[in-house]
Amino acid sequence: MGTWGKRGDMLVHEHDPYNAEPPLGALAGEPVTSADTFYSRNHGPVPEVDPATWRLRVDGLVERELELTLEDLRAGFAERTLPATLQCAGNRRAGLVAVRDIPGEDPWRGGATSTATWTGVALADVLAAAGLREGAEHVCFSAPDVSQVADPPQPYGGSVPVAKATSPEVLLAWGMNGEPLPRVHGAPVRVVVPGWIGARSVKWLTGITVTAEPSDNYFQATAYRVLPPEADPRAAGPGDGISLGPAALSCELLDPADGSPVPCGRAVLTGYAYAGQDRAVARVDVSTDGGATWAQAEVDAPDGPWTWQHWRLRTDLAPGDVDVVARAWDSTGALQPEHAADLWNPKGYGNTSWARARLAVAPPAP
Ligand SMILES: Nc1nc2c(c(=O)[nH]1)N[C@H]1C(S)=C(S)[C@@H](COP(=O)(O)O)O[C@H]1N2
Ligand SMILES: [Mo]
């Protein structure tokens, strides 16, 4: 067993703050990721919050300020359960680092994407109880974990526009896969914003503030933004770059793993594809000759509008090096960008380029 209840073979990028992803093969063929395998992304120490004394404050541009206990949340609002994928905007950063170094950021592989069944209440219902006032445009989330990565150091936070915050899928969740939310995933209560980058799903939630402008928290105003390639990220300030919200179309090969030896003959190549807000995965093309020719993978239906979709291609592999490439199309007819180099940005977000792996296919046994 690893730390924080995780499996022993997690790829731990940092122990403190804890940042870890599962080996890609552990995600293969599993529509729901078990809690011990689910990636975890933290910008500060993991706080210990006592559920008995925990309070959620709701304030800002509301008719009535609220202060809710866990019991108030559970008893006062309809319970909802839904499967949703979380994906860090830094997922597959390693592919960008291979293009040009990105100092100070973890080289995540494609494992910073996982799916759980979340249980809680709709944020929309809590906002309705508070009543939104004229001018309410954004809903800001606050948490107690103080990040030294932020400039200046500050507790983690973020916001989503009112239109998303009042959509029924956005949860204040206390349950994950039918169990109490684990501490590292935000206990007692976290936000789950399906279809948006993981950064907006604020853990250890303690405050909801309704505002006219997006949160001025470092992780909303300055980080999680796509800067132009020539920008100096240390000089970037609030409002610079493109603020990330809805998740972009992505795809990863999960099994067999890049570089792994595989026997020749019949093989099944498997992976995930994920389209965020308002889109679904429409098609996955897979090539076993470096992109010269393509076959269409079998794509599983999603578990709902907010989850990744697993895919597989049954194929025959000839001995030698086999270059596998996978690329997804979404329901708007958009295709992922081909090259990581075109997507390179100073903080290393949004590597949604085609998935690539080289397999060492062994000759038949004599
Ligand atoms: N309070 C708090 N919430 C947070 C974070 C954090 O560091 N602190 N990290 C965010 C980021 S960037 C991601 S990708 C997700 C990761 O959620 P997980 O650790 O449950 O996988 O949590 C988000 N919520
Ligand atoms: Mo993230």
Coordinates of N, CA, C and O in Angstrom, one line a residue, residues 238-302:
P238 N -2.4 38.2 -12.7 CA -3.8 38.0 -12.8 C -4.3 38.4 -14.2 O -4.0 39.5 -14.7
G239 N -5.1 37.5 -14.8 CA -5.8 37.8 -16.1 C -4.9 37.5 -17.3 O -5.5 37.6 -18.4
D240 N -3.7 37.2 -17.2 CA -2.8 36.8 -18.3 C -3.2 35.4 -18.9 O -3.5 34.5 -18.1
G241 N -3.2 35.3 -20.2 CA -3.4 34.0 -20.8 C -4.9 33.6 -20.9 O -5.8 34.4 -20.5
I242 N -5.1 32.4 -21.4 CA -6.5 31.9 -21.6 C -6.9 31.1 -20.4 O -6.2 30.1 -20.0
S243 N -7.9 31.5 -19.7 CA -8.4 30.8 -18.5 C -9.1 29.5 -18.9 O -9.9 29.5 -19.8
L244 N -8.7 28.4 -18.3 CA -9.2 27.1 -18.7 C -10.5 26.8 -17.9 O -10.6 27.1 -16.7
G245 N -11.5 26.3 -18.6 CA -12.8 25.9 -18.0 C -13.2 24.5 -18.4 O -12.8 23.5 -17.9
P246 N -14.1 24.5 -19.4 CA -14.5 23.2 -20.0 C -13.3 22.4 -20.5 O -12.4 22.9 -21.0
A247 N -13.4 21.1 -20.2 CA -12.3 20.2 -20.6 C -12.2 20.0 -22.1 O -13.2 19.9 -22.7
A248 N -11.0 20.0 -22.6 CA -10.8 19.8 -24.0 C -10.8 18.3 -24.4 O -10.6 17.4 -23.5
L249 N -11.0 18.0 -25.6 CA -11.0 16.6 -26.1 C -9.7 15.9 -25.9 O -8.6 16.4 -26.4
S250 N -9.7 14.7 -25.3 CA -8.4 14.1 -25.1 C -8.5 12.5 -25.3 O -9.7 12.0 -25.3
C251 N -7.4 11.9 -25.4 CA -7.4 10.4 -25.7 C -6.1 9.9 -25.2 O -5.1 10.5 -25.2
E252 N -6.1 8.7 -24.6 CA -4.9 8.0 -24.2 C -4.9 6.5 -24.4 O -6.0 5.9 -24.3
L253 N -3.8 6.0 -24.8 CA -3.6 4.5 -24.9 C -3.2 4.0 -23.5 O -2.3 4.5 -22.9
L254 N -4.0 3.0 -23.0 CA -3.7 2.6 -21.6 C -3.0 1.2 -21.6 O -2.2 1.0 -20.7
D255 N -3.3 0.4 -22.5 CA -2.7 -1.0 -22.5 C -2.7 -1.5 -23.9 O -3.7 -1.4 -24.6
P256 N -1.6 -2.1 -24.4 CA -0.3 -2.2 -23.7 C 0.4 -0.9 -23.5 O 0.2 0.1 -24.2
A257 N 1.3 -0.9 -22.5 CA 2.0 0.3 -22.1 C 3.1 0.6 -23.1 O 3.7 -0.3 -23.8
D258 N 3.4 1.9 -23.3 CA 4.5 2.3 -24.2 C 5.8 1.6 -23.8 O 6.1 1.5 -22.7
G259 N 6.5 1.1 -24.8 CA 7.8 0.5 -24.6 C 7.7 -1.0 -24.2 O 8.7 -1.7 -24.0
S260 N 6.5 -1.5 -23.9 CA 6.4 -2.8 -23.4 C 6.5 -3.9 -24.5 O 6.1 -3.7 -25.6
P261 N 7.1 -5.0 -24.1 CA 7.2 -6.1 -25.0 C 5.8 -6.8 -25.1 O 5.2 -7.0 -24.1
V262 N 5.4 -7.1 -26.3 CA 4.1 -7.9 -26.5 C 4.4 -9.0 -27.5 O 5.2 -8.8 -28.4
P263 N 3.6 -10.1 -27.3 CA 3.8 -11.2 -28.3 C 3.1 -10.8 -29.6 O 2.2 -10.0 -29.7
C264 N 3.6 -11.4 -30.7 CA 3.0 -11.1 -32.0 C 1.7 -11.8 -32.2 O 1.4 -12.7 -31.4
G265 N 0.9 -11.4 -33.1 CA -0.4 -12.0 -33.3 C -1.5 -11.2 -32.8 O -1.4 -10.0 -32.7
R266 N -2.6 -11.8 -32.4 CA -3.8 -11.1 -32.0 C -3.5 -10.3 -30.7 O -2.9 -10.7 -29.8
A267 N -4.0 -9.0 -30.7 CA -3.8 -8.1 -29.6 C -5.0 -7.2 -29.5 O -5.7 -7.0 -30.4
V268 N -5.2 -6.8 -28.3 CA -6.3 -5.8 -28.0 C -5.6 -4.5 -27.5 O -4.9 -4.6 -26.4
L269 N -5.8 -3.4 -28.2 CA -5.3 -2.1 -27.7 C -6.4 -1.4 -27.1 O -7.5 -1.3 -27.7
T270 N -6.2 -0.9 -25.9 CA -7.3 -0.2 -25.2 C -6.9 1.1 -24.6 O -5.7 1.4 -24.4
G271 N -7.9 2.0 -24.4 CA -7.6 3.3 -23.9 C -8.9 4.0 -23.5 O -9.9 3.4 -23.5
Y272 N -8.7 5.3 -23.2 CA -9.9 6.1 -22.9 C -9.9 7.3 -23.8 O -8.8 7.7 -24.4
A273 N -11.0 7.9 -24.0 CA -11.1 9.2 -24.7 C -12.2 10.0 -23.9 O -13.1 9.4 -23.2
Y274 N -12.0 11.3 -23.8 CA -12.8 12.1 -23.0 C -13.1 13.4 -23.6 O -12.2 14.1 -24.1
A275 N -14.4 13.8 -23.7 CA -14.8 15.1 -24.3 C -15.5 15.8 -23.1 O -16.3 15.2 -22.5
G276 N -15.2 17.0 -22.8 CA -15.7 17.7 -21.7 C -17.1 18.2 -22.0 O -17.9 17.7 -22.8
Q277 N -17.5 19.3 -21.3 CA -18.7 20.0 -21.3 C -19.4 20.0 -22.7 O -18.7 20.4 -23.7
D278 N -20.6 19.6 -22.8 CA -21.4 19.7 -24.1 C -21.0 18.8 -25.2 O -21.5 19.0 -26.3
R279 N -19.9 18.0 -25.1 CA -19.5 17.2 -26.2 C -19.4 15.7 -25.7 O -19.3 15.4 -24.6
A280 N -19.4 14.8 -26.7 CA -19.2 13.4 -26.4 C -18.1 12.9 -27.4 O -17.9 13.6 -28.4
V281 N -17.5 11.8 -27.1 CA -16.6 11.2 -28.0 C -17.4 10.5 -29.1 O -18.2 9.7 -28.9
A282 N -17.1 10.9 -30.4 CA -17.9 10.4 -31.5 C -17.1 9.2 -32.2 O -17.8 8.4 -32.8
R283 N -15.8 9.3 -32.2 CA -15.0 8.3 -32.9 C -13.6 8.2 -32.4 O -13.1 9.3 -32.0
V284 N -13.0 7.1 -32.4 CA -11.6 7.0 -32.0 C -10.9 6.2 -33.2 O -11.3 5.1 -33.5
D285 N -9.9 6.8 -33.8 CA -9.1 6.1 -34.8 C -7.8 5.6 -34.2 O -7.2 6.4 -33.4
V286 N -7.4 4.4 -34.6 CA -6.2 3.9 -34.1 C -5.3 3.4 -35.3 O -5.8 2.8 -36.2
S287 N -4.0 3.8 -35.2 CA -3.1 3.3 -36.2 C -2.0 2.4 -35.6 O -1.6 2.7 -34.5
T288 N -1.6 1.4 -36.3 CA -0.5 0.6 -35.8 C 0.7 0.7 -36.7 O 1.7 -0.1 -36.7
D289 N 0.7 1.8 -37.6 CA 1.8 2.0 -38.5 C 2.2 3.5 -38.5 O 2.5 4.1 -39.5
G290 N 2.1 4.1 -37.2 CA 2.6 5.4 -37.1 C 1.7 6.5 -37.7 O 2.2 7.6 -37.8
G291 N 0.5 6.1 -38.1 CA -0.4 7.1 -38.6 C -0.6 7.1 -40.1 O -1.3 7.9 -40.7
A292 N 0.0 6.1 -40.8 CA -0.1 5.9 -42.2 C -1.5 5.5 -42.6 O -2.2 6.0 -43.5
T293 N -2.0 4.5 -41.8 CA -3.4 4.0 -42.0 C -4.1 3.9 -40.7 O -3.4 3.8 -39.6
W294 N -5.4 3.9 -40.7 CA -6.2 4.0 -39.5 C -7.3 2.9 -39.5 O -7.9 2.6 -40.5
A295 N -7.7 2.5 -38.3 CA -8.8 1.6 -38.1 C -9.7 2.3 -37.0 O -9.1 3.0 -36.1
Q296 N -11.0 2.0 -37.0 CA -11.8 2.6 -36.0 C -12.0 1.7 -34.8 O -12.3 0.5 -35.0
A297 N -11.7 2.2 -33.6 CA -11.8 1.4 -32.4 C -13.3 1.3 -32.1 O -14.2 2.1 -32.5
E298 N -13.6 0.3 -31.3 CA -14.9 0.1 -30.7 C -15.0 1.0 -29.5 O -14.0 1.0 -28.6
V299 N -15.9 1.9 -29.4 CA -16.0 2.9 -28.3 C -17.2 2.6 -27.4 O -18.3 2.5 -27.9
D300 N -17.0 2.4 -26.1 CA -18.1 2.2 -25.2 C -18.9 3.4 -25.0 O -18.4 4.5 -25.1
A301 N -20.2 3.2 -24.8 CA -21.1 4.3 -24.5 C -20.6 4.9 -23.1 O -20.2 4.1 -22.3
P302 N -20.8 6.2 -22.9 CA -20.4 6.7 -21.6 C -21.4 6.3 -20.5 O -22.5 5.9 -20.8

